[in-house]
Amino acid sequence: MSKLKVAVVGCGSIAKHRHLIEYAAHPEVEITAVCDKVAERAKEIAEKYNVKAYTSYEELLATEEIDAVSVCTPNYLHAPVSIAALNAGCHVLCEKPMASSREEAEQMIKAAEKNNKKLMIAHNQRFVLSHVKARQLIESGEVGKIYSFRTTFGHGGPESWSADGKESWFFKKDQAFIGAMGDLGVHKADLLRFLLGEEFVEVASFVETSAKENTNVDDNAVFILKSESGVIGTLAASWAYNAGEDNSTIIYGEKAILRLEDDPNNSLVVQYTNGEVVRYELGKIQSNEEGGQKNTHVVENFVQSITEDTIPPISGEEGKKSLEIILAAIESNELKKITQVLA
């Protein structure tokens, strides 16, 4: 079988440290072209991988014979680039949040269906080993009925690792759409759906811009979420955890408490109500810190869905459901009331 020819659109940090590295390591993939509106950035990456550089994704799609595209652009371009690639006959792996609106997400899903191509959203938290194990424990009934949870994802902000630092698109609402909620919060919304195996129906939120200057997007957000079965808990997303990253989740169940990525040595700690404690060393979670870039398993799952013609583990529909939680949180903060999550 010939290798999948892949192009990466957007040559910022997420492309450099995740997508390109994982594609290059995959035996069934050949990186064919890269694209970035900053010509020097595209050229640098193209030279590293010995591929062709473009500054226009439209030109790339019209010129190259490719099978798949990774969309690693600023958020406002996720939908336009994804739809153009799908319509050009390419499978698409799109970074999160998948779109800037419900309508854009729906258009992406329709484009994938119309062209019979895969659309996957890069929610890598589902593949973290501690999260996979926790889901298994919950599904098996070992944790019993789930009562509550708290999850947080915070660090000092994207200026420390984004390609453009303090001038990054992350801080510009017209390009980012939302701040910490889109960078981090949507990851945790997706993770909670994955762990609990059910949807959320109501959201109440407080969203602030309090830690960063010269920005018009959120940098601190806290949600209260309620699931369809009545599980309630909190989700926090922040660019103000300046002393270190927190990427933890705690699930409170009838028979046990699950502590995920909450202990520096044990990625999952299970505290049973009978007093027993089980500690799992499953490897560290992905981070943007030095040495934190390992295999996220996103690319290998995307490639597998193409080669085996299966539904991607985080399909467009799944990505939209996680985005809907964020959209409901935005509405809740604006209207100062509890908001329904649209199905």
Tab-separated table of C-alpha atoms in Angstrom:
chain	number	residue	atom	x	y	z
A	1	MET	CA	0.000	0.000	0.000
A	2	SER	CA	1.325	3.431	-0.946
A	3	LYS	CA	1.911	5.976	1.785
A	4	LEU	CA	-0.673	8.602	2.675
A	5	LYS	CA	0.383	11.966	1.316
A	6	VAL	CA	-0.226	14.609	3.971
A	7	ALA	CA	-0.027	18.404	4.053
A	8	VAL	CA	0.045	20.580	7.165
A	9	VAL	CA	-1.601	24.009	7.012
A	10	GLY	CA	-0.292	26.319	9.705
A	11	CYS	CA	3.328	26.013	10.858
A	12	GLY	CA	3.086	27.320	14.412
A	13	SER	CA	3.905	25.497	17.642
A	14	ILE	CA	1.213	22.818	17.502
A	15	ALA	CA	2.305	21.811	14.005
A	16	LYS	CA	6.018	21.873	14.843
A	17	HIS	CA	5.806	20.011	18.145
A	18	ARG	CA	2.940	17.612	17.527
A	19	HIS	CA	1.535	17.070	14.025
A	20	LEU	CA	4.733	17.175	11.958
A	21	ILE	CA	6.733	15.097	14.442
A	22	GLU	CA	4.052	12.433	14.623
A	23	TYR	CA	3.497	12.325	10.857
A	24	ALA	CA	7.255	12.057	10.261
A	25	ALA	CA	7.440	9.119	12.678
A	26	HIS	CA	4.521	7.273	11.092
A	27	PRO	CA	5.595	4.541	8.657
A	28	GLU	CA	2.453	4.894	6.524
A	29	VAL	CA	2.707	8.660	6.003
A	30	GLU	CA	4.643	10.921	3.662
A	31	ILE	CA	4.616	14.652	4.419
A	32	THR	CA	4.201	16.332	1.034
A	33	ALA	CA	3.744	20.045	1.672
A	34	VAL	CA	3.340	22.687	4.374
A	35	CYS	CA	1.637	26.046	4.364
A	36	ASP	CA	1.825	29.199	6.447
A	37	LYS	CA	0.983	32.800	5.622
A	38	VAL	CA	4.387	33.742	7.064
A	39	ALA	CA	6.656	32.706	4.196
A	40	GLU	CA	9.800	32.363	6.343
A	41	ARG	CA	8.015	30.016	8.743
A	42	ALA	CA	6.703	27.833	5.934
A	43	LYS	CA	10.128	27.765	4.275
A	44	GLU	CA	11.906	26.771	7.492
A	45	ILE	CA	9.569	23.827	8.084
A	46	ALA	CA	9.633	22.818	4.409
A	47	GLU	CA	13.425	22.674	4.430
A	48	LYS	CA	13.448	20.599	7.600
A	49	TYR	CA	11.125	17.971	6.119
A	50	ASN	CA	12.295	18.369	2.516
A	51	VAL	CA	8.834	19.257	1.221
A	52	LYS	CA	7.249	22.117	-0.707
A	53	ALA	CA	6.286	25.368	1.036
A	54	TYR	CA	3.148	27.405	0.355
A	55	THR	CA	1.735	30.638	1.738
A	56	SER	CA	-1.758	29.993	0.337
A	57	TYR	CA	-3.744	26.924	1.339
A	58	GLU	CA	-5.934	27.388	-1.733
A	59	GLU	CA	-2.850	27.120	-3.970
A	60	LEU	CA	-1.621	24.089	-2.025
A	61	LEU	CA	-4.941	22.268	-2.435
A	62	ALA	CA	-5.108	23.138	-6.124
A	63	THR	CA	-1.521	22.079	-6.830
A	64	GLU	CA	-0.624	19.092	-4.663
A	65	GLU	CA	-1.981	15.570	-4.915
A	66	ILE	CA	-2.572	14.833	-1.247
A	67	ASP	CA	-4.730	12.445	0.760
A	68	ALA	CA	-5.036	14.300	4.053
A	69	VAL	CA	-4.566	17.704	5.642
A	70	SER	CA	-3.829	18.778	9.208
A	71	VAL	CA	-5.386	22.152	9.998
A	72	CYS	CA	-3.167	23.896	12.552
A	73	THR	CA	-4.199	27.485	11.859
A	74	PRO	CA	-5.632	30.168	14.135
A	75	ASN	CA	-9.147	29.204	15.239
A	76	TYR	CA	-11.030	31.469	12.828
A	77	LEU	CA	-9.537	29.565	9.879
A	78	HIS	CA	-10.343	26.063	11.148
A	79	ALA	CA	-13.656	25.822	9.333
A	80	PRO	CA	-12.716	27.555	6.031
A	81	VAL	CA	-9.518	25.524	5.593
A	82	SER	CA	-11.139	22.247	6.670
A	83	ILE	CA	-14.092	22.705	4.332
A	84	ALA	CA	-11.821	23.642	1.415
A	85	ALA	CA	-9.651	20.567	2.052
A	86	LEU	CA	-12.661	18.243	2.343
A	87	ASN	CA	-14.105	19.649	-0.874
A	88	ALA	CA	-10.724	19.056	-2.517
A	89	GLY	CA	-11.048	15.371	-1.654
A	90	CYS	CA	-8.806	15.294	1.425
A	91	HIS	CA	-9.351	13.764	4.837
A	92	VAL	CA	-8.973	16.376	7.578
A	93	LEU	CA	-7.450	16.405	11.054
A	94	CYS	CA	-8.423	19.744	12.609
A	95	GLU	CA	-7.119	21.320	15.777
A	96	LYS	CA	-9.524	22.355	18.533
A	97	PRO	CA	-11.838	24.122	18.972
A	98	MET	CA	-13.109	22.754	15.675
A	99	ALA	CA	-14.875	25.984	14.707
A	100	SER	CA	-15.865	29.458	15.865
A	101	SER	CA	-19.599	28.785	15.752
A	102	ARG	CA	-22.221	26.059	15.669
A	103	GLU	CA	-22.952	26.877	12.024
A	104	GLU	CA	-19.317	26.463	10.994
A	105	ALA	CA	-19.083	23.121	12.795
A	106	GLU	CA	-22.195	21.898	10.996
A	107	GLN	CA	-20.778	23.012	7.653
A	108	MET	CA	-17.584	21.049	8.322
A	109	ILE	CA	-19.541	17.912	9.178
A	110	LYS	CA	-21.679	18.271	6.042
A	111	ALA	CA	-18.586	18.761	3.856
A	112	ALA	CA	-17.073	15.548	5.241
A	113	GLU	CA	-20.302	13.629	4.599
A	114	LYS	CA	-20.759	15.056	1.109
A	115	ASN	CA	-17.226	14.156	0.066
A	116	ASN	CA	-17.124	10.847	1.966
A	117	LYS	CA	-13.964	11.910	3.814
A	118	LYS	CA	-12.810	11.588	7.408
A	119	LEU	CA	-13.004	14.591	9.713
A	120	MET	CA	-11.257	14.217	13.077
A	121	ILE	CA	-10.786	16.816	15.809
A	122	ALA	CA	-7.483	16.730	17.717
A	123	HIS	CA	-8.764	16.253	21.274
A	124	ASN	CA	-5.687	14.408	22.507
A	125	GLN	CA	-6.823	14.099	26.131
A	126	ARG	CA	-8.907	11.057	25.230
A	127	PHE	CA	-5.727	9.121	24.469
A	128	VAL	CA	-3.877	9.896	27.723
A	129	LEU	CA	-3.329	6.537	29.448
A	130	SER	CA	-4.649	7.669	32.830
A	131	HIS	CA	-7.829	8.904	31.168
A	132	VAL	CA	-8.262	5.662	29.213
A	133	LYS	CA	-7.841	3.620	32.410
A	134	ALA	CA	-10.261	5.842	34.327
A	135	ARG	CA	-12.917	5.414	31.653
A	136	GLN	CA	-12.477	1.629	31.869
A	137	LEU	CA	-12.921	1.715	35.652
A	138	ILE	CA	-16.068	3.839	35.338
A	139	GLU	CA	-17.528	1.701	32.523
A	140	SER	CA	-16.897	-1.515	34.446
A	141	GLY	CA	-18.847	-0.221	37.423
A	142	GLU	CA	-15.853	-0.364	39.737
A	143	VAL	CA	-16.305	3.277	40.728
A	144	GLY	CA	-20.055	2.869	41.154
A	145	LYS	CA	-22.435	5.727	40.556
A	146	ILE	CA	-20.652	8.974	39.689
A	147	TYR	CA	-21.687	11.890	41.903
A	148	SER	CA	-19.403	14.751	41.024
A	149	PHE	CA	-16.117	15.883	39.456
A	150	ARG	CA	-13.710	18.747	39.167
A	151	THR	CA	-11.321	19.286	36.300
A	152	THR	CA	-8.863	22.033	35.513
A	153	PHE	CA	-6.481	22.926	32.729
A	154	GLY	CA	-4.268	25.894	33.317
A	155	HIS	CA	-0.807	27.247	32.610
A	156	GLY	CA	0.906	30.599	32.340
A	157	GLY	CA	-0.473	31.335	28.896
A	158	PRO	CA	0.417	30.741	25.242
A	159	GLU	CA	2.965	33.563	25.035
A	160	SER	CA	5.620	31.228	26.440
A	161	TRP	CA	5.322	28.675	23.625
A	162	SER	CA	3.271	30.210	20.799
A	163	ALA	CA	5.258	31.015	17.655
A	164	ASP	CA	4.511	34.746	17.968
A	165	GLY	CA	4.799	35.072	21.754
A	166	LYS	CA	2.900	38.017	23.220
A	167	GLU	CA	1.848	39.046	19.712
A	168	SER	CA	0.167	35.686	19.149
A	169	TRP	CA	-3.231	35.304	17.506
A	170	PHE	CA	-4.328	33.567	20.725
A	171	PHE	CA	-4.872	37.016	22.268
A	172	LYS	CA	-6.865	38.488	19.357
A	173	LYS	CA	-10.602	37.825	19.424
A	174	ASP	CA	-11.064	38.207	15.661
A	175	GLN	CA	-8.638	35.330	15.132
A	176	ALA	CA	-9.002	33.254	18.296
A	177	PHE	CA	-12.770	33.636	18.906
A	178	ILE	CA	-12.177	32.736	22.576
A	179	GLY	CA	-9.123	32.503	24.820
A	180	ALA	CA	-8.407	29.984	27.561
A	181	MET	CA	-11.821	28.403	26.977
A	182	GLY	CA	-10.868	27.503	23.415
A	183	ASP	CA	-7.240	26.718	24.133
A	184	LEU	CA	-7.854	24.588	27.233
A	185	GLY	CA	-11.491	24.458	28.311
A	186	VAL	CA	-12.805	22.650	25.263
A	187	HIS	CA	-10.213	19.904	25.877
A	188	LYS	CA	-11.651	19.282	29.336
A	189	ALA	CA	-15.243	19.475	28.113
A	190	ASP	CA	-14.410	16.727	25.640
A	191	LEU	CA	-12.551	14.714	28.276
A	192	LEU	CA	-15.469	14.791	30.717
A	193	ARG	CA	-17.863	13.585	28.026
A	194	PHE	CA	-15.413	10.768	27.278
A	195	LEU	CA	-14.905	9.773	30.920
A	196	LEU	CA	-18.528	9.893	32.015
A	197	GLY	CA	-19.954	8.425	28.815
A	198	GLU	CA	-22.829	10.882	28.750
A	199	GLU	CA	-23.705	14.365	27.596
A	200	PHE	CA	-24.018	17.596	29.542
A	201	VAL	CA	-27.338	19.396	29.487
A	202	GLU	CA	-26.803	22.581	31.536
A	203	VAL	CA	-23.958	25.055	32.104
A	204	ALA	CA	-23.431	28.029	34.390
A	205	SER	CA	-20.230	30.003	33.918
A	206	PHE	CA	-18.071	32.882	35.058
A	207	VAL	CA	-15.656	34.121	32.406
A	208	GLU	CA	-13.068	36.858	32.949
A	209	THR	CA	-10.100	38.616	31.388
A	210	SER	CA	-8.093	39.338	34.507
A	211	ALA	CA	-4.542	38.031	34.118
A	212	LYS	CA	-3.431	39.270	30.697
A	213	GLU	CA	-3.065	42.778	29.347
A	214	ASN	CA	-3.743	43.949	25.810
A	215	THR	CA	-6.176	41.166	24.999
A	216	ASN	CA	-9.923	40.933	24.421
A	217	VAL	CA	-10.329	37.194	25.032
A	218	ASP	CA	-10.929	35.281	28.264
A	219	ASP	CA	-7.977	34.137	30.366
A	220	ASN	CA	-9.913	32.675	33.314
A	221	ALA	CA	-13.138	30.686	33.121
A	222	VAL	CA	-14.994	28.450	35.544
A	223	PHE	CA	-18.043	26.388	34.576
A	224	ILE	CA	-20.532	24.407	36.605
A	225	LEU	CA	-21.770	21.501	34.490
A	226	LYS	CA	-24.718	19.148	34.880
A	227	SER	CA	-24.989	15.896	32.928
A	228	GLU	CA	-28.146	14.214	31.672
A	229	SER	CA	-28.084	11.768	34.607
A	230	GLY	CA	-27.530	14.535	37.157
A	231	VAL	CA	-23.753	14.395	37.663
A	232	ILE	CA	-22.556	17.882	38.606
A	233	GLY	CA	-19.077	19.345	38.787
A	234	THR	CA	-16.733	22.155	37.844
A	235	LEU	CA	-14.408	22.860	34.922
A	236	ALA	CA	-11.729	25.547	35.094
A	237	ALA	CA	-9.633	26.883	32.215
A	238	SER	CA	-6.914	29.424	32.889
A	239	TRP	CA	-3.907	31.249	31.518
A	240	ALA	CA	-3.023	32.440	35.029
A	241	TYR	CA	-1.366	29.360	36.560
A	242	ASN	CA	2.016	31.063	36.418
A	243	ALA	CA	3.949	28.764	38.741
A	244	GLY	CA	3.207	25.602	36.776
A	245	GLU	CA	0.685	23.677	34.723
A	246	ASP	CA	-2.345	21.970	36.263
A	247	ASN	CA	-4.039	19.415	34.039
A	248	SER	CA	-5.877	17.406	36.676
A	249	THR	CA	-9.275	15.764	36.930
A	250	ILE	CA	-10.928	14.223	39.988
A	251	ILE	CA	-13.993	11.996	39.755
A	252	TYR	CA	-16.038	11.376	42.907
A	253	GLY	CA	-17.930	8.098	42.792
A	254	GLU	CA	-19.976	5.836	45.023
A	255	LYS	CA	-17.173	3.307	45.523
A	256	ALA	CA	-14.025	5.316	44.795
A	257	ILE	CA	-12.399	8.629	44.036
A	258	LEU	CA	-10.293	8.789	40.861
A	259	ARG	CA	-7.427	11.301	40.878
A	260	LEU	CA	-6.120	11.819	37.355
A	261	GLU	CA	-2.871	13.692	36.693
A	262	ASP	CA	-3.114	15.043	40.250
A	263	ASP	CA	-0.052	13.298	41.675
A	264	PRO	CA	3.491	14.051	40.412
A	265	ASN	CA	4.474	10.367	40.315
A	266	ASN	CA	1.253	8.445	39.751
A	267	SER	CA	-0.887	9.555	36.832
A	268	LEU	CA	-3.924	7.802	38.301
A	269	VAL	CA	-4.635	7.265	41.983
A	270	VAL	CA	-7.761	5.333	42.972
A	271	GLN	CA	-8.959	5.806	46.546
A	272	TYR	CA	-11.580	3.163	47.387
A	273	THR	CA	-14.157	3.707	50.103
A	274	ASN	CA	-12.869	0.594	51.913
A	275	GLY	CA	-9.564	2.373	52.488
A	276	GLU	CA	-7.591	0.676	49.705
A	277	VAL	CA	-5.485	2.927	47.503
A	278	VAL	CA	-4.209	1.835	44.091
A	279	ARG	CA	-1.576	3.909	42.311
A	280	TYR	CA	-0.944	3.648	38.580
A	281	GLU	CA	2.261	4.845	36.927
A	282	LEU	CA	1.098	5.276	33.341
A	283	GLY	CA	3.470	7.919	32.051
A	284	LYS	CA	3.161	11.690	32.140
A	285	ILE	CA	0.470	13.637	30.348
A	286	GLN	CA	1.345	15.698	27.275
A	287	SER	CA	2.534	19.206	28.051
A	288	ASN	CA	4.240	22.130	26.363
A	289	GLU	CA	7.095	21.994	28.831
A	290	GLU	CA	10.571	20.837	27.834
A	291	GLY	CA	10.531	17.111	27.249
A	292	GLY	CA	6.737	17.020	27.286
A	293	GLN	CA	6.341	16.305	23.584
A	294	LYS	CA	5.732	12.632	23.078
A	295	ASN	CA	3.260	10.731	20.949
A	296	THR	CA	-0.244	12.126	21.532
A	297	HIS	CA	-1.705	9.189	19.535
A	298	VAL	CA	-3.848	11.686	17.617
A	299	VAL	CA	-2.090	11.239	14.287
A	300	GLU	CA	-1.912	7.437	14.521
A	301	ASN	CA	-5.655	7.266	15.250
A	302	PHE	CA	-6.405	9.629	12.374
A	303	VAL	CA	-4.267	7.611	9.970
A	304	GLN	CA	-5.823	4.355	11.180
A	305	SER	CA	-9.335	5.673	10.544
A	306	ILE	CA	-8.312	6.398	6.946
A	307	THR	CA	-6.456	3.167	6.217
A	308	GLU	CA	-9.087	0.963	7.867
A	309	ASP	CA	-12.057	3.111	6.758
A	310	THR	CA	-13.473	3.505	10.256
A	311	ILE	CA	-15.127	6.422	12.030
A	312	PRO	CA	-12.443	8.614	13.658
A	313	PRO	CA	-12.466	8.351	17.471
A	314	ILE	CA	-13.178	12.082	17.733
A	315	SER	CA	-15.358	12.705	14.689
A	316	GLY	CA	-16.760	16.041	13.598
A	317	GLU	CA	-19.954	15.214	15.457
A	318	GLU	CA	-17.981	14.521	18.643
A	319	GLY	CA	-16.021	17.740	18.228
A	320	LYS	CA	-19.239	19.704	17.821
A	321	LYS	CA	-20.741	18.243	21.020
A	322	SER	CA	-17.710	19.421	22.986
A	323	LEU	CA	-17.830	22.829	21.291
A	324	GLU	CA	-21.522	23.147	22.244
A	325	ILE	CA	-20.532	23.121	25.939
A	326	ILE	CA	-18.231	26.091	25.357
A	327	LEU	CA	-20.873	27.933	23.336
A	328	ALA	CA	-23.380	27.377	26.152
A	329	ALA	CA	-20.822	28.670	28.679
A	330	ILE	CA	-20.315	31.838	26.627
A	331	GLU	CA	-24.072	32.373	26.559
A	332	SER	CA	-24.380	31.688	30.286
A	333	ASN	CA	-21.763	34.308	31.122
A	334	GLU	CA	-23.304	36.882	28.798
A	335	LEU	CA	-26.877	36.362	30.029
A	336	LYS	CA	-25.919	35.668	33.657
A	337	LYS	CA	-28.092	32.558	33.819
A	338	ILE	CA	-27.958	28.776	33.567
A	339	THR	CA	-27.873	27.787	29.889
A	340	GLN	CA	-29.040	24.670	28.096
A	341	VAL	CA	-26.463	22.771	26.035
A	342	LEU	CA	-27.819	22.166	22.540
A	343	ALA	CA	-27.688	18.556	21.336
